[in-house]
Coordinates of C-alpha atoms in Angstrom, one line a residue:
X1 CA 4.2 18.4 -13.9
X2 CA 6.0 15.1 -13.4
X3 CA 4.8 12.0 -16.1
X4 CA 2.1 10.1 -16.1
X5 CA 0.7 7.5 -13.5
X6 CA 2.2 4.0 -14.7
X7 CA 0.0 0.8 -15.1
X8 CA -1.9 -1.4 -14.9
X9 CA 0.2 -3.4 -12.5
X10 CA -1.1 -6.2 -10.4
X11 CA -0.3 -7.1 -6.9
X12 CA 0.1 -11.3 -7.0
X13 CA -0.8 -11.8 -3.7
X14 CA -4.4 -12.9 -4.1
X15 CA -3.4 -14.7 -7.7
X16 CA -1.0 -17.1 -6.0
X17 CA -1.9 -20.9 -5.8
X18 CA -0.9 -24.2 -6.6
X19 CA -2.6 -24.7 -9.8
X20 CA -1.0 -23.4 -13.2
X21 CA -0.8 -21.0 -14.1
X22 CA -0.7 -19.4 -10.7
X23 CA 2.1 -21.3 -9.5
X24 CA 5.4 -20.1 -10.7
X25 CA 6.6 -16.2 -11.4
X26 CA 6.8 -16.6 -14.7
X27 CA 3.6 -18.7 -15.7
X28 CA 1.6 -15.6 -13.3
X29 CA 3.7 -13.2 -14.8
X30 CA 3.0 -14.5 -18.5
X31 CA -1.0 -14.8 -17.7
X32 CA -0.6 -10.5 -16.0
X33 CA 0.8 -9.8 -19.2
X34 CA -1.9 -11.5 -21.3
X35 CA -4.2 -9.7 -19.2
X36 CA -2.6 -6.2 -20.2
X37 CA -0.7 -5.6 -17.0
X38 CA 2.8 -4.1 -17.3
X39 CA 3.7 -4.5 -14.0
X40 CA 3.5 -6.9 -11.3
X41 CA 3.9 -6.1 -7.2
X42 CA 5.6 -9.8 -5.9
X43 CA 5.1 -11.2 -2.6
X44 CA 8.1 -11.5 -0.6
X45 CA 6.3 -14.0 1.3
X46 CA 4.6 -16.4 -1.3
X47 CA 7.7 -19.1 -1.9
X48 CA 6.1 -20.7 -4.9
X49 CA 6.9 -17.2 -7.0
X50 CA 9.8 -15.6 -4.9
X51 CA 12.8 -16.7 -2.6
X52 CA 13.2 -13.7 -0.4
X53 CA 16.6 -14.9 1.6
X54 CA 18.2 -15.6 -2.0
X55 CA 17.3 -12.5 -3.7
X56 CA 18.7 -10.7 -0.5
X57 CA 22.3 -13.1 -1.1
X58 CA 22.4 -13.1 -4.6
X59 CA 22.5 -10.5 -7.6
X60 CA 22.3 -13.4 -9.6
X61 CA 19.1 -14.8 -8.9
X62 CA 17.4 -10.9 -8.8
X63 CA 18.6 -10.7 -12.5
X64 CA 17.0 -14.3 -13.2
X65 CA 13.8 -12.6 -11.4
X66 CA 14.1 -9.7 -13.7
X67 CA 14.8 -11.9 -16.7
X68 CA 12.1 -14.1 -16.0
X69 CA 9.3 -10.8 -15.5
X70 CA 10.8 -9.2 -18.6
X71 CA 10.6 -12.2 -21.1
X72 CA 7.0 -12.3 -19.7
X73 CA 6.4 -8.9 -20.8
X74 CA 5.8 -6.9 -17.2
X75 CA 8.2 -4.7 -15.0
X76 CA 8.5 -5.6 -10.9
X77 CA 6.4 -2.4 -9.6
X78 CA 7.1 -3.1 -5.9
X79 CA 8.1 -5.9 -3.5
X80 CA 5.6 -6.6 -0.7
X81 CA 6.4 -7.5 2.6
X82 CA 3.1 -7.3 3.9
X83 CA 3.2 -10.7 6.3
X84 CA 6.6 -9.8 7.8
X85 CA 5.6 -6.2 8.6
X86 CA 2.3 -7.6 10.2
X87 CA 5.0 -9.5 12.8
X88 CA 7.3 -7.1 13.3
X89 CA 4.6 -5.8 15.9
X90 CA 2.1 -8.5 17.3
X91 CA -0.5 -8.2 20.3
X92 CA -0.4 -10.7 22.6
X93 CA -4.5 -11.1 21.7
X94 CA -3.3 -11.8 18.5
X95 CA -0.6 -14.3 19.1
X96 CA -2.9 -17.6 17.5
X97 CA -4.0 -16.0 14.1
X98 CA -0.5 -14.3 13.2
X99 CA 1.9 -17.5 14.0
X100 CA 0.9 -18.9 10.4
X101 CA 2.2 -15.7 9.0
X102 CA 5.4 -17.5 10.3
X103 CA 7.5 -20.4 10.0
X104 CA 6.1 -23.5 11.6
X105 CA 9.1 -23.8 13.8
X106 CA 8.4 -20.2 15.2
X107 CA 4.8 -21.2 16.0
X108 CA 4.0 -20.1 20.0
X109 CA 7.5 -18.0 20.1
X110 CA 6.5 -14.6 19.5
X111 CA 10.5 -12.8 20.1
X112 CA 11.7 -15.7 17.6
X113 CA 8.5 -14.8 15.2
X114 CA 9.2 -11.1 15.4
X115 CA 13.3 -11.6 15.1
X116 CA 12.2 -13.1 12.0
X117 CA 9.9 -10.9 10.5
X118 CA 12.8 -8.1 11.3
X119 CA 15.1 -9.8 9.6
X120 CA 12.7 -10.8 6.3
X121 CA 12.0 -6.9 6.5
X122 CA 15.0 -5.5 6.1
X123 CA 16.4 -8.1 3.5
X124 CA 13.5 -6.8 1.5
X125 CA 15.8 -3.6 1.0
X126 CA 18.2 -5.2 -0.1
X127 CA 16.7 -7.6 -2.5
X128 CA 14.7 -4.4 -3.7
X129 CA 18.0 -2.6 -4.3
X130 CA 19.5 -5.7 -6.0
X131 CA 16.4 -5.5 -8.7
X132 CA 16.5 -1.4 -9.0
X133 CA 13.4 -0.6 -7.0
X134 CA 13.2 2.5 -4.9
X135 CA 10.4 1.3 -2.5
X136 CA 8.0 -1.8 -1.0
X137 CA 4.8 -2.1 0.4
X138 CA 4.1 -3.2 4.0
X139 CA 2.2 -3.2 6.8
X140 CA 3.1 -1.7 10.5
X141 CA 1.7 -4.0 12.6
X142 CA -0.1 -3.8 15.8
X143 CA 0.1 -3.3 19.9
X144 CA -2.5 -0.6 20.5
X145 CA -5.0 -1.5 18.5
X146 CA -6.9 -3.9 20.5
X147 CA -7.5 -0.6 22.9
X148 CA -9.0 1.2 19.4
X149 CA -12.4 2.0 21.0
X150 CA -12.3 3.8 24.7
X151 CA -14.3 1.3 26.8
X152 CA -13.5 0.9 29.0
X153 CA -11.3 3.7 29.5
X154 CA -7.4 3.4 28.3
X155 CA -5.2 4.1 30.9
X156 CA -3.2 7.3 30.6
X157 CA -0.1 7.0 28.7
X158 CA -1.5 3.2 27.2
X159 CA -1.4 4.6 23.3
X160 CA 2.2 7.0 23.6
X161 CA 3.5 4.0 24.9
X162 CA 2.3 1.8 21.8
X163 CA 3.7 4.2 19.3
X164 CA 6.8 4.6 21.1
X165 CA 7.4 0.7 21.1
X166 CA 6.3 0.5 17.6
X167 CA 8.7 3.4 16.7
X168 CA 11.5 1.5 18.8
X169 CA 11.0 -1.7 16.4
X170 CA 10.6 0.2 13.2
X171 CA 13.7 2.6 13.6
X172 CA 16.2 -0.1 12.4
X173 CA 14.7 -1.0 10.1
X174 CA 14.0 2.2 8.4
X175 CA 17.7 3.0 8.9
X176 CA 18.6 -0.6 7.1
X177 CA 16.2 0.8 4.0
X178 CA 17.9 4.2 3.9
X179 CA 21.3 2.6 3.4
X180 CA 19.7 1.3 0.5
X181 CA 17.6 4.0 -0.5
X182 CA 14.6 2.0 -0.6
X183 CA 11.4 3.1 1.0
X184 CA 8.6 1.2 3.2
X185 CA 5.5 2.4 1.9
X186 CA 2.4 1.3 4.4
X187 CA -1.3 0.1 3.5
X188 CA -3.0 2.2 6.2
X189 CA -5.2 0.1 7.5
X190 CA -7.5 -1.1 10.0
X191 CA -6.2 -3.9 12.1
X192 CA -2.9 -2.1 12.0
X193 CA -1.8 0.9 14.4
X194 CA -1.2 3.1 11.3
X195 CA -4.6 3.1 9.9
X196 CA -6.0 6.9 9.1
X197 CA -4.1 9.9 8.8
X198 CA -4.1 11.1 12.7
X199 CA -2.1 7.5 13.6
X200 CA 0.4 8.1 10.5
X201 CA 0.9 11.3 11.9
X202 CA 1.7 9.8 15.6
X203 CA 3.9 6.7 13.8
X204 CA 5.8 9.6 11.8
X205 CA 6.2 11.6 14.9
X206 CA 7.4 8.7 16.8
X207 CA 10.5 8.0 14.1
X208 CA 11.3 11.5 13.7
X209 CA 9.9 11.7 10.1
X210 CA 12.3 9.2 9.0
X211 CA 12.5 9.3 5.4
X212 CA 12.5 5.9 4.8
X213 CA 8.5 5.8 6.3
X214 CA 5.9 6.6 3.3
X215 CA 2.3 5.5 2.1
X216 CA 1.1 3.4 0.2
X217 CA -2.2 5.0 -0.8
X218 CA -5.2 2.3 -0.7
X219 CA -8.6 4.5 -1.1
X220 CA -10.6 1.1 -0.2
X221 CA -9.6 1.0 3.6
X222 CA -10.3 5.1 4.4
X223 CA -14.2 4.8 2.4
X224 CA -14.7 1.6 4.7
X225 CA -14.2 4.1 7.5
X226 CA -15.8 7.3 6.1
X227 CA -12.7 9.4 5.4
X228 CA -12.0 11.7 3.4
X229 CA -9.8 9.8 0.8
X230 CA -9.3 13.0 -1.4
X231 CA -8.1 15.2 1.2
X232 CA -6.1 12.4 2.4
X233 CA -4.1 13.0 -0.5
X234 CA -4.2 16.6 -0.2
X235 CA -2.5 15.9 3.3
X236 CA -0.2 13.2 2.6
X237 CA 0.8 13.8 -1.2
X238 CA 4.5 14.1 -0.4
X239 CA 4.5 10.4 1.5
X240 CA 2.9 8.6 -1.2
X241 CA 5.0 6.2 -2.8
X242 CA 3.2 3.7 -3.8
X243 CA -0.8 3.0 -5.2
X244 CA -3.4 -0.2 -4.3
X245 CA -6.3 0.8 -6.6
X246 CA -8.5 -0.9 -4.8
X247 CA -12.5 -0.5 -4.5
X248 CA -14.9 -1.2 -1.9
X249 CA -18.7 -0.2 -0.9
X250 CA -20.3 1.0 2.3
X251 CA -24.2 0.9 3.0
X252 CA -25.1 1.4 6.6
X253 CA -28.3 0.0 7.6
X254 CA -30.2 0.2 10.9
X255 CA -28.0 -2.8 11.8
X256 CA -25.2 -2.3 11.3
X257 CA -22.5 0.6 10.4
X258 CA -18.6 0.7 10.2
X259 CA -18.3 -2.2 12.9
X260 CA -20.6 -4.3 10.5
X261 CA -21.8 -6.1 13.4
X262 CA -19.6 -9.3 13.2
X263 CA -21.3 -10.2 10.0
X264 CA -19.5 -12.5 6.4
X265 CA -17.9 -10.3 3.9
X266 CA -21.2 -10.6 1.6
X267 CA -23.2 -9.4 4.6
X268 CA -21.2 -6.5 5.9
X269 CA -22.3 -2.5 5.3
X270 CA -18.8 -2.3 4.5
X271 CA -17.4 -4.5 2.1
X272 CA -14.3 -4.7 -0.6
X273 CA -15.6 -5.2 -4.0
X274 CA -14.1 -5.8 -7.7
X275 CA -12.8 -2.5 -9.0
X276 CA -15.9 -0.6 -10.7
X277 CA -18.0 -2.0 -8.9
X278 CA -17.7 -0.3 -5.9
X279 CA -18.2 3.5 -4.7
X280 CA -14.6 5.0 -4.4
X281 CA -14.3 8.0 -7.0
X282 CA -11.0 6.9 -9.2
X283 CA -11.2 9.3 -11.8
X284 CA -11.2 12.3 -8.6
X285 CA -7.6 10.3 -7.5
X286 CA -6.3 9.9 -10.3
X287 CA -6.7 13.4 -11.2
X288 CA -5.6 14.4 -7.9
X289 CA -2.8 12.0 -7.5
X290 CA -1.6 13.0 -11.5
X291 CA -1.9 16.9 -10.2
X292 CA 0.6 16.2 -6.9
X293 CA 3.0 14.8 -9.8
X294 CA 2.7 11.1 -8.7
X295 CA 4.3 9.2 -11.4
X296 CA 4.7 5.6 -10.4
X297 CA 2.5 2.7 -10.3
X298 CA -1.4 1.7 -10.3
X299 CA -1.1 -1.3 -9.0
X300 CA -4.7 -3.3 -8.7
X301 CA -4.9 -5.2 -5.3
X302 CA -8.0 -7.2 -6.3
X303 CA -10.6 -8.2 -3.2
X304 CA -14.2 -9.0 -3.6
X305 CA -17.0 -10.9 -1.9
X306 CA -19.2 -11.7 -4.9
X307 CA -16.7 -11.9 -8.4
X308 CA -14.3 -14.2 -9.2
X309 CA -10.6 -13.5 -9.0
X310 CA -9.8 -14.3 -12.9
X311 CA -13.1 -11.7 -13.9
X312 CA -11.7 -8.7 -11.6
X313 CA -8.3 -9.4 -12.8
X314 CA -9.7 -9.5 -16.8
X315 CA -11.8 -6.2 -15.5
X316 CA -8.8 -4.3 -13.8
X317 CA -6.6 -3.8 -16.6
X318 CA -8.3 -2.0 -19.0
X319 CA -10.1 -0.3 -16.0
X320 CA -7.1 1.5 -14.6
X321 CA -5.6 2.2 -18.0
X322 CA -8.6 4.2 -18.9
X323 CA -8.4 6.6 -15.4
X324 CA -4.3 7.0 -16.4
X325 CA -4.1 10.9 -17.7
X326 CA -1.5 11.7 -20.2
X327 CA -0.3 14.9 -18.3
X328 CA 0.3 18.6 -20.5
X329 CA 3.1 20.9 -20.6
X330 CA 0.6 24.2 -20.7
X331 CA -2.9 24.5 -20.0
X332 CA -5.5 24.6 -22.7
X333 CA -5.2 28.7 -22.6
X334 CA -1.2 29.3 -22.3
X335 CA -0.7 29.6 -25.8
X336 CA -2.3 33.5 -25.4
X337 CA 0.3 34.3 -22.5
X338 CA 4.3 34.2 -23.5
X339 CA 7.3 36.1 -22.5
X340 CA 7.1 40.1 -22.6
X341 CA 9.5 42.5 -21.8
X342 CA 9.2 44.8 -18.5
X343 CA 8.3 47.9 -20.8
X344 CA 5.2 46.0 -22.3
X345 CA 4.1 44.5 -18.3
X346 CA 4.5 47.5 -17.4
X347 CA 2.3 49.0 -20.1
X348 CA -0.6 46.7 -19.9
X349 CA -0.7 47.1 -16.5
X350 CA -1.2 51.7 -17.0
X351 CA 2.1 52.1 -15.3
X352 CA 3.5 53.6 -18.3
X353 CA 7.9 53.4 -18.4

């Protein structure tokens, strides 16, 4: 059994603003620490705490990163390259919404938005390398699905195609990580291609189970969608790199269901919510994640329609800390078994010598 599950860590993504102390790495980082996180998960995308293009140039400026999270008393748990992944793959349909995920310059040029989230991407590798991380988090991004639901009916060949183009954009890249040995772990999720179990499977497929293509396990998105979140670990295990612990609720009504009928966050059946206060099982994933030997970080990736920010954040902590299980070397009852000779098996079993 491999060690223990590390945490609490704290993706800053939802943190970030212009306000002290939310507006610098090390004020944020100073304020997770106060807050009992040891780790943080950094935004590649969020200037005010990170400068992706210099950490990818200079070994100098990742140790000042390090520097500045250490003297704040956290770790870097992952980088996050979320936005940029999003772009790498963009529907046409979803061309308005996605161009502020870019450069203002790019705005209404989709090749030059993509060339850029490509490019953002893979320097991510290398500014991960440059701070001694093995992976990052990210998304796939999305051409298929707009076609999710089959009416009216796809045309033959519509989704193979998808995958194929998504595995076409994605292959550099996860070449450019391997070089580095860094790996992409992905928030399956709806609104991406990648966003249940059968779709990582066609994605994986696609880039001939490239080594560089892992998971990052968030429970919230599969219990918005009725999986099986357990046994999605049971399947997966050996892809999992990386951990959102992230809780959500879903209570169908003669409404609505899992489309949630157009509805505001606070009025959908499915909804994220402040971790404890939603229905995902935790103390079943970490036991399960703990028994596949998963051994790096809870990271809280904190979203919620009714609490503030600064409460889940003060909540998440010691929440996460309390599901970590210090692992054993032996089960409770190994101290009767230990090491016989043959003669002695071979006795207990009536076989005489």
């Amino acid at each position: 059994m491999s060690g223990a599950i590390k945490g609490p860590g704290l993706f800053l993504a939802q943190f970030a603003d212009d306000a002290a102390p939310f507006n610098s790495l090390g004020s944020i980082a100073e304020w997770a620490a106060g807050l009992g996180y040891k780790a943080v998960q950094i935004p590649t995308f969020d200037g005010r705490l990170f400068d992706l293009d210099k950490a990818a140039d200079s070994q100098t400026y990742c140790d000042e990163i390090l520097g500045t999270c250490r003297d704040a008393g956290v770790e870097i748990s992952e980088l996050s390259t979320h936005l940029q992944g999003q772009l790498v793959a963009v529907h046409p349909a979803y061309d308005p919404a996605f161009d502020a995920f870019a450069p203002q310059n790019m705005h209404g040029d989709p090749k030059a938005r993509q060339d850029w989230a490509v490019d953002q991407v893979k320097k991510a590798a290398i500014a991960a390398r440059r701070l001694g991380l093995d992976t990052t988090v990210s998304f796939t991004g999305s051409l298929a699905f707009p076609y999710l639901y089959p009416w009216p009916q796809r045309p033959q060949g519509l989704i193979e195609e998808a995958f194929s183009e998504l595995a076409r954009r994605w292959r550099p890249i996860f070449d450019a990580y391997a070089e580095q040995g860094v790996a992409i772990g992905f928030e399956i999720h709806p609104g991406e291609d990648v966003f249940d179990g059968a779709t990582f499977e066609m994605f994986l497929d696609a880039v001939n189970g490239h080594e560089a293509c892992q998971i990052n396990y968030d429970p919230s998105h599969f219990l918005l969608q009725q999986m099986d979140y357990l046994e999605f670990i049971d399947l997966y295990h050996e892809r999992i790199c990386a951990f959102h612990v992230k809780d959500a609720e879903f209570n169908p009504t003669g409404r609505q269901g899992v489309y949630s009928g157009y509805q505001s966050w606070t009025n959908r059946a499915g909804r994220f919510r402040s971790l404890g206060d939603g229905q995902v099982d935790f103390g079943a994933i970490f036991s399960k994640l703990t028994q596949y030997g998963y051994d790096s970080w809870a990271v809280l990736e904190w979203e919620c329609c009714l609490k503030s920010p600064e409460q889940g954040a003060a909540e998440g902590a010691p929440f996460i800390a309390r599901h970590i299980i210090e692992t054993t070397d032996k089960a409770f009852d190994d101290f009767a078994g230990g090491e016989v000779d043959q003669a002695m098996i071979r006795s207990m079993l009536g076989l005489g010598q």
